[in-house]
CSV table of C-alpha atoms and ligand atoms in Angstrom, one decimal:
chain,number,residue,atom,x,y,z
M,280,UNK,CA,246.4,101.7,76.5
M,281,UNK,CA,244.5,104.5,74.5
M,282,UNK,CA,244.6,104.9,70.8
M,283,UNK,CA,243.4,108.1,69.6
M,284,UNK,CA,243.4,108.5,65.4
M,285,UNK,CA,242.5,112.1,65.8
M,286,UNK,CA,244.0,115.3,67.8
M,287,UNK,CA,240.2,115.8,69.9
M,288,UNK,CA,240.7,112.3,70.8
M,289,UNK,CA,243.9,112.6,71.7
M,290,UNK,CA,243.2,115.5,74.0
M,291,UNK,CA,240.2,114.0,75.5
M,292,UNK,CA,242.7,111.2,76.7
M,293,UNK,CA,245.3,113.6,77.8
M,294,UNK,CA,243.0,115.3,80.1
M,295,UNK,CA,241.4,112.3,81.2
M,296,UNK,CA,244.5,110.5,82.6
M,297,UNK,CA,245.6,113.8,84.6
M,298,UNK,CA,242.7,114.0,86.1
M,299,UNK,CA,242.4,110.6,87.1
M,300,UNK,CA,246.4,110.7,88.1
M,301,UNK,CA,247.0,114.2,89.5
M,302,UNK,CA,248.8,113.4,92.7
M,303,UNK,CA,248.1,115.5,96.0
M,304,UNK,CA,246.8,118.4,93.4
M,305,UNK,CA,250.3,118.5,91.4
M,306,UNK,CA,249.9,118.1,87.9
M,307,UNK,CA,252.3,114.9,86.3
M,308,UNK,CA,254.4,115.2,83.9
M,309,UNK,CA,253.0,114.2,80.2
M,310,UNK,CA,256.4,112.5,77.9
M,311,UNK,CA,255.7,112.6,74.4
M,312,UNK,CA,257.7,109.9,72.3
M,313,UNK,CA,257.6,110.6,68.5
M,314,UNK,CA,258.2,107.8,66.1
M,315,UNK,CA,257.8,106.7,62.5
M,316,UNK,CA,256.8,103.4,63.7
M,317,UNK,CA,257.7,100.0,62.9
M,318,UNK,CA,259.3,100.0,66.5
M,319,UNK,CA,262.4,98.2,67.7
M,320,UNK,CA,264.6,98.8,70.9
M,321,UNK,CA,265.6,102.1,70.4
M,322,UNK,CA,262.3,103.6,70.2
M,323,UNK,CA,261.6,101.1,73.3
M,324,UNK,CA,264.5,103.0,74.9
M,325,UNK,CA,262.9,106.2,74.7
M,326,UNK,CA,259.4,105.2,75.8
M,327,UNK,CA,261.5,103.7,79.0
M,328,UNK,CA,263.0,107.2,79.4
M,329,UNK,CA,259.8,109.3,79.1
M,330,UNK,CA,258.3,106.2,81.5
M,331,UNK,CA,260.6,106.8,83.8
M,332,UNK,CA,260.1,110.9,84.0
M,333,UNK,CA,256.4,111.6,83.2
M,334,UNK,CA,253.2,110.3,84.5
M,335,UNK,CA,251.5,110.5,81.8
M,336,UNK,CA,253.5,108.8,78.0
M,337,UNK,CA,252.3,109.3,74.5
M,338,UNK,CA,254.0,107.8,71.4
M,339,UNK,CA,253.0,109.1,68.2
M,340,UNK,CA,253.3,107.1,65.2
M,341,UNK,CA,253.2,108.4,62.0
M,342,UNK,CA,255.0,108.1,58.5
M,343,UNK,CA,255.3,111.9,57.7
M,344,UNK,CA,255.4,112.2,54.0
M,345,UNK,CA,256.7,115.7,54.0
M,346,UNK,CA,260.1,114.6,55.1
M,347,UNK,CA,260.6,112.2,52.6
M,348,UNK,CA,262.1,113.4,49.0
M,349,UNK,CA,260.3,112.6,46.1
M,350,UNK,CA,262.5,109.6,45.1
M,351,UNK,CA,262.8,108.8,48.6
M,352,UNK,CA,261.2,105.4,50.1
M,353,UNK,CA,257.6,106.9,51.7
M,354,UNK,CA,255.7,104.3,50.1
M,355,UNK,CA,257.8,101.4,51.1
M,356,UNK,CA,258.9,102.6,54.8
M,357,UNK,CA,257.9,99.4,57.0
M,358,UNK,CA,254.8,99.7,58.7
M,359,UNK,CA,253.2,97.0,61.3
M,360,UNK,CA,250.7,99.0,63.3
M,361,UNK,CA,249.0,96.0,64.9
M,362,UNK,CA,253.0,95.0,66.3
M,363,UNK,CA,253.6,98.7,67.3
M,364,UNK,CA,250.6,98.7,69.4
M,365,UNK,CA,251.5,95.8,71.0
M,366,UNK,CA,255.0,97.1,71.8
M,367,UNK,CA,253.8,100.5,73.1
M,368,UNK,CA,251.5,98.7,75.4
M,369,UNK,CA,254.3,96.2,76.2
M,370,UNK,CA,256.5,99.5,77.7
M,371,UNK,CA,253.5,101.2,79.5
M,372,UNK,CA,252.4,103.6,77.0
M,373,UNK,CA,249.1,105.5,78.1
M,374,UNK,CA,247.9,106.9,74.8
M,375,UNK,CA,249.5,106.2,71.5
M,376,UNK,CA,248.4,108.9,68.8
M,377,UNK,CA,248.3,107.4,65.1
M,378,UNK,CA,246.8,110.1,62.6
M,379,UNK,CA,246.2,109.4,59.1
M,380,UNK,CA,247.9,111.9,57.1
M,381,UNK,CA,244.8,114.4,56.5
M,382,UNK,CA,244.9,115.1,60.4
M,383,UNK,CA,248.4,116.5,60.5
M,384,UNK,CA,248.2,118.0,57.1
M,385,UNK,CA,244.4,119.5,56.5
M,386,UNK,CA,243.0,120.6,52.9
M,387,UNK,CA,245.0,123.6,52.1
M,388,UNK,CA,247.7,123.4,54.7
M,389,UNK,CA,250.3,125.7,53.7
M,390,UNK,CA,252.6,126.5,56.7
M,391,UNK,CA,256.1,125.3,57.0
M,392,UNK,CA,258.7,125.3,59.7
M,393,UNK,CA,262.4,125.7,58.6
M,394,UNK,CA,265.1,125.7,61.1
M,395,UNK,CA,267.9,127.7,59.5
M,396,UNK,CA,271.5,127.1,58.7
M,397,UNK,CA,271.2,123.6,61.0
M,398,UNK,CA,269.0,122.0,58.8
M,399,UNK,CA,271.3,122.7,55.7
M,400,UNK,CA,274.5,121.2,56.1
M,401,UNK,CA,275.1,117.0,56.4
M,402,UNK,CA,271.8,115.6,56.1
M,403,UNK,CA,270.0,118.6,54.9
M,404,UNK,CA,272.6,119.1,52.1
M,405,UNK,CA,271.9,115.3,51.0
M,406,UNK,CA,268.3,115.8,51.6
M,407,UNK,CA,266.7,118.5,50.4
M,408,UNK,CA,263.5,119.6,52.1
M,409,UNK,CA,264.0,116.7,54.8
M,410,UNK,CA,264.3,118.9,57.7
M,411,UNK,CA,261.7,121.3,56.7
M,412,UNK,CA,259.5,118.4,57.0
M,413,UNK,CA,260.7,116.6,60.6
M,414,UNK,CA,260.8,120.7,62.2
M,415,UNK,CA,257.3,121.3,60.5
M,416,UNK,CA,255.9,117.5,61.9
M,417,UNK,CA,257.8,118.1,65.2
M,418,UNK,CA,256.2,121.7,65.8
M,419,UNK,CA,252.8,119.9,65.0
M,420,UNK,CA,253.4,117.2,67.2
M,421,UNK,CA,254.1,119.6,69.6
M,422,UNK,CA,251.3,122.0,69.6
M,423,UNK,CA,249.0,118.9,70.1
M,424,UNK,CA,250.6,116.5,72.0
M,425,UNK,CA,251.0,119.5,74.9
M,426,UNK,CA,253.8,117.4,76.6
M,427,UNK,CA,256.1,118.3,79.2
M,428,UNK,CA,259.4,116.6,77.9
M,429,UNK,CA,259.5,115.3,74.4
M,430,UNK,CA,262.1,112.3,73.8
M,431,UNK,CA,264.3,112.0,70.8
M,432,UNK,CA,267.5,109.4,69.9
M,433,UNK,CA,271.1,110.4,69.5
M,434,UNK,CA,271.0,108.2,66.4
M,435,UNK,CA,269.6,111.3,64.7
M,436,UNK,CA,272.1,113.5,66.2
M,437,UNK,CA,271.5,116.3,63.3
M,438,UNK,CA,267.7,116.0,63.7
M,439,UNK,CA,268.2,116.0,67.6
M,440,UNK,CA,270.0,119.5,67.3
M,441,UNK,CA,267.6,121.0,64.8
M,442,UNK,CA,264.5,120.0,67.4
M,443,UNK,CA,266.2,121.7,70.0
M,444,UNK,CA,267.0,124.8,67.9
M,445,UNK,CA,263.1,125.0,66.6
M,446,UNK,CA,262.1,124.3,70.5
M,447,UNK,CA,263.9,126.9,71.6
M,448,UNK,CA,263.3,129.3,68.8
M,449,UNK,CA,259.3,129.4,68.7
M,450,UNK,CA,259.4,128.7,72.8
M,451,UNK,CA,257.6,125.7,72.4
M,452,UNK,CA,257.4,124.9,76.2
M,453,UNK,CA,258.3,120.9,75.5
M,454,UNK,CA,261.5,120.1,77.0
M,455,UNK,CA,263.7,118.2,74.5
M,456,UNK,CA,265.5,115.4,75.8
M,457,UNK,CA,268.0,113.2,74.2
M,458,UNK,CA,268.7,109.6,74.7
M,459,UNK,CA,271.5,107.0,74.0
M,460,UNK,CA,272.1,105.7,70.5
M,461,UNK,CA,270.7,101.7,70.8
M,462,UNK,CA,273.0,99.1,69.3
M,463,UNK,CA,272.8,95.7,68.3
M,464,UNK,CA,274.9,93.1,69.9
M,465,UNK,CA,277.3,93.3,66.9
M,466,UNK,CA,277.2,97.1,66.9
M,467,UNK,CA,274.8,98.2,64.1
M,468,UNK,CA,272.8,100.8,65.3
M,469,UNK,CA,269.2,99.7,65.1
M,470,UNK,CA,267.0,101.3,62.3
M,471,UNK,CA,263.8,100.5,60.7
M,472,UNK,CA,265.3,100.2,57.7
M,473,UNK,CA,267.8,97.7,58.8
M,474,UNK,CA,264.9,95.2,57.1
M,475,UNK,CA,266.2,96.4,53.7
M,476,UNK,CA,269.2,95.3,54.1
M,477,UNK,CA,270.3,91.5,52.1
M,478,UNK,CA,272.8,89.6,54.7
M,479,UNK,CA,275.9,90.6,52.5
M,480,UNK,CA,274.6,94.4,53.0
M,481,UNK,CA,274.3,94.0,56.6
M,482,UNK,CA,277.5,92.2,57.1
M,483,UNK,CA,279.4,95.2,55.6
M,484,UNK,CA,276.8,98.0,56.9
M,485,UNK,CA,279.2,96.7,60.7
M,486,UNK,CA,282.0,99.1,59.0
M,487,UNK,CA,279.6,101.6,60.2
M,488,UNK,CA,280.1,101.0,64.0
M,489,UNK,CA,283.7,99.8,63.5
M,490,UNK,CA,284.8,103.1,61.6
M,491,UNK,CA,283.5,104.9,64.5
M,492,UNK,CA,284.8,103.3,67.2
M,493,UNK,CA,288.5,103.0,65.3
M,494,UNK,CA,287.7,106.9,65.4
M,495,UNK,CA,286.9,107.1,69.3
M,496,UNK,CA,290.1,104.6,69.8
M,497,UNK,CA,292.2,106.9,68.3
M,498,UNK,CA,291.0,110.1,69.7
M,499,UNK,CA,291.5,108.5,73.3
M,500,UNK,CA,295.2,107.4,71.7
M,501,UNK,CA,295.8,111.2,71.5
M,502,UNK,CA,294.7,111.6,67.6
M,503,UNK,CA,293.4,115.2,67.0
M,504,UNK,CA,294.3,115.8,63.7
M,505,UNK,CA,290.1,116.1,62.0
M,506,UNK,CA,291.3,114.3,58.8
M,507,UNK,CA,293.2,111.4,60.3
M,508,UNK,CA,290.3,110.9,62.1
M,509,UNK,CA,287.7,110.8,59.6
M,510,UNK,CA,290.6,108.4,57.5
M,511,UNK,CA,290.3,106.4,60.3
M,512,UNK,CA,286.3,105.8,59.4
M,513,UNK,CA,286.7,106.0,55.7
M,514,UNK,CA,289.3,103.3,55.6
M,515,UNK,CA,286.6,100.6,57.4
M,516,UNK,CA,284.0,101.6,55.1
M,517,UNK,CA,285.7,102.4,51.7
M,518,UNK,CA,287.1,98.6,52.3
M,519,UNK,CA,282.9,97.3,51.3
M,520,UNK,CA,282.6,96.8,48.4
M,521,UNK,CA,278.7,97.2,48.7
M,522,UNK,CA,279.0,100.9,50.5
M,523,UNK,CA,279.0,104.4,48.9
M,524,UNK,CA,279.8,107.0,51.2
M,525,UNK,CA,277.5,109.8,50.9
M,526,UNK,CA,279.6,111.8,54.1
M,527,UNK,CA,282.0,111.2,56.8
M,528,UNK,CA,281.8,114.5,58.7
M,529,UNK,CA,283.6,115.5,62.0
M,530,UNK,CA,281.9,118.8,63.0
M,531,UNK,CA,281.3,121.5,66.0
M,532,UNK,CA,278.7,119.9,67.8
M,533,UNK,CA,277.3,123.0,68.6
M,534,UNK,CA,277.4,124.6,65.0
M,535,UNK,CA,277.7,121.9,62.9
M,536,UNK,CA,280.8,123.8,61.1
M,537,UNK,CA,283.1,121.4,59.7
M,538,UNK,CA,286.5,120.7,61.8
M,539,UNK,CA,289.6,121.6,60.1
M,540,UNK,CA,293.2,120.3,61.5
M,541,UNK,CA,293.3,120.0,65.5
M,542,UNK,CA,289.8,119.0,66.6
M,543,UNK,CA,289.1,120.5,70.3
M,544,UNK,CA,285.9,118.2,72.1
M,545,UNK,CA,283.2,118.3,71.8
M,546,UNK,CA,282.8,117.0,68.0
M,547,UNK,CA,280.2,115.0,66.0
M,548,UNK,CA,281.3,112.3,64.3
M,549,UNK,CA,278.7,111.5,62.0
M,550,UNK,CA,278.4,109.5,58.4
M,551,UNK,CA,275.8,108.6,55.8
M,552,UNK,CA,276.4,105.5,53.4
M,553,UNK,CA,274.6,104.1,51.1
M,554,UNK,CA,274.1,100.0,50.9
M,555,UNK,CA,272.0,99.5,47.6
M,556,UNK,CA,268.6,101.7,47.9
M,557,UNK,CA,269.2,101.7,51.7
M,558,UNK,CA,270.9,104.8,53.5
M,559,UNK,CA,272.3,104.6,57.1
M,560,UNK,CA,273.1,106.7,59.5
M,561,UNK,CA,275.6,106.3,62.6
M,562,UNK,CA,277.5,108.8,64.9
M,563,UNK,CA,279.5,109.1,67.6
M,564,UNK,CA,280.6,112.5,70.2
M,565,UNK,CA,283.7,112.7,70.5
M,566,UNK,CA,284.4,114.0,74.0
M,567,UNK,CA,287.2,115.1,76.2
S,126,LIG,P1,261.7,107.1,63.7
S,126,LIG,O1,260.8,106.1,63.8
S,126,LIG,O2,262.9,106.7,62.8
S,126,LIG,O3,261.5,108.3,63.3
S,126,LIG,O4,262.7,107.5,65.1
S,126,LIG,C1,262.0,107.8,66.0
S,126,LIG,C2,262.9,108.8,67.3
S,126,LIG,O5,263.7,107.3,67.6
S,126,LIG,C3,263.8,109.1,66.9
S,126,LIG,O6,264.4,110.1,68.1
S,126,LIG,C4,265.1,108.6,66.5
S,126,LIG,O7,266.1,109.3,67.2
S,126,LIG,C5,264.8,107.3,67.8
S,126,LIG,N1,265.9,106.3,67.1
S,126,LIG,C6,265.7,105.5,66.0
S,126,LIG,N2,266.8,104.9,66.1
S,126,LIG,C7,267.4,104.7,67.1
S,126,LIG,C8,268.2,103.9,68.1
S,126,LIG,N3,268.5,103.0,67.3
S,126,LIG,N4,268.8,104.0,69.3
S,126,LIG,C9,268.0,105.6,69.9
S,126,LIG,N5,267.1,106.4,69.4
S,126,LIG,C10,266.5,105.7,68.1
């Protein structure tokens, strides 16, 4: 496994591996898995998807300052590079691109990418500027990685939509692949931020997946009223004294327009809940 700190190093490793692995004159696919590190099973599942598809797998590890708000956890975001490299190696990653901030944001940088309406609702409304930071860094990473495919988790469902939109709009030749949410056996969606939770908070955080599952069960029983479905989720979470709900949304899966009245599939049921300073998100897709 090669570790690249600079764009030039990454490009050199990519070119050398492509040349070495070209099969019968056909170029192999390159897959990229962008992450902020502190890797867990969710990230590993993306690496495995990429490994199954692609001759060359690159993972990027970069805690992107521009997607954190001024009062968010950028400086205390968990980091463990040595452990991350070992995980990448174990998953058969070929190149890890782990740049410093100056490599991604050269002195005097002024260009940002902003993905219209999709990035203004839900997470975008709760975290102003967040998706501009995400869109800007992912555009840079796509431009650097020169990958055929980029792998992203459905855990961050709105982020995945924003990235699909930007790749389409900017005519970026990287296919965006979405991969399923990986959960703990008790249902908690894996997140690097789960380490912040106290034992009590972690216990109460199980209400997120429980609420989503309760709504899904109601959906499968034929409940179609948007408020009733949102209510199923809220009932579970609001019963937890340490939980503060940012939003519970049931929205059109293509536009993220909030749904009223009778819901037609597919719809995205998503939520953000704070436990102390820790903000958790989760979602489930309601399909026919
Ligand atoms: P992050 O390091 O949190 O920025 O996440 C990097 C990528 O891993 C994103 O595409 C996330 O959606 C994805 N990811 C994070 N947690 C999970 C999870 N529990 N299951 C699947 N993918 C995940």
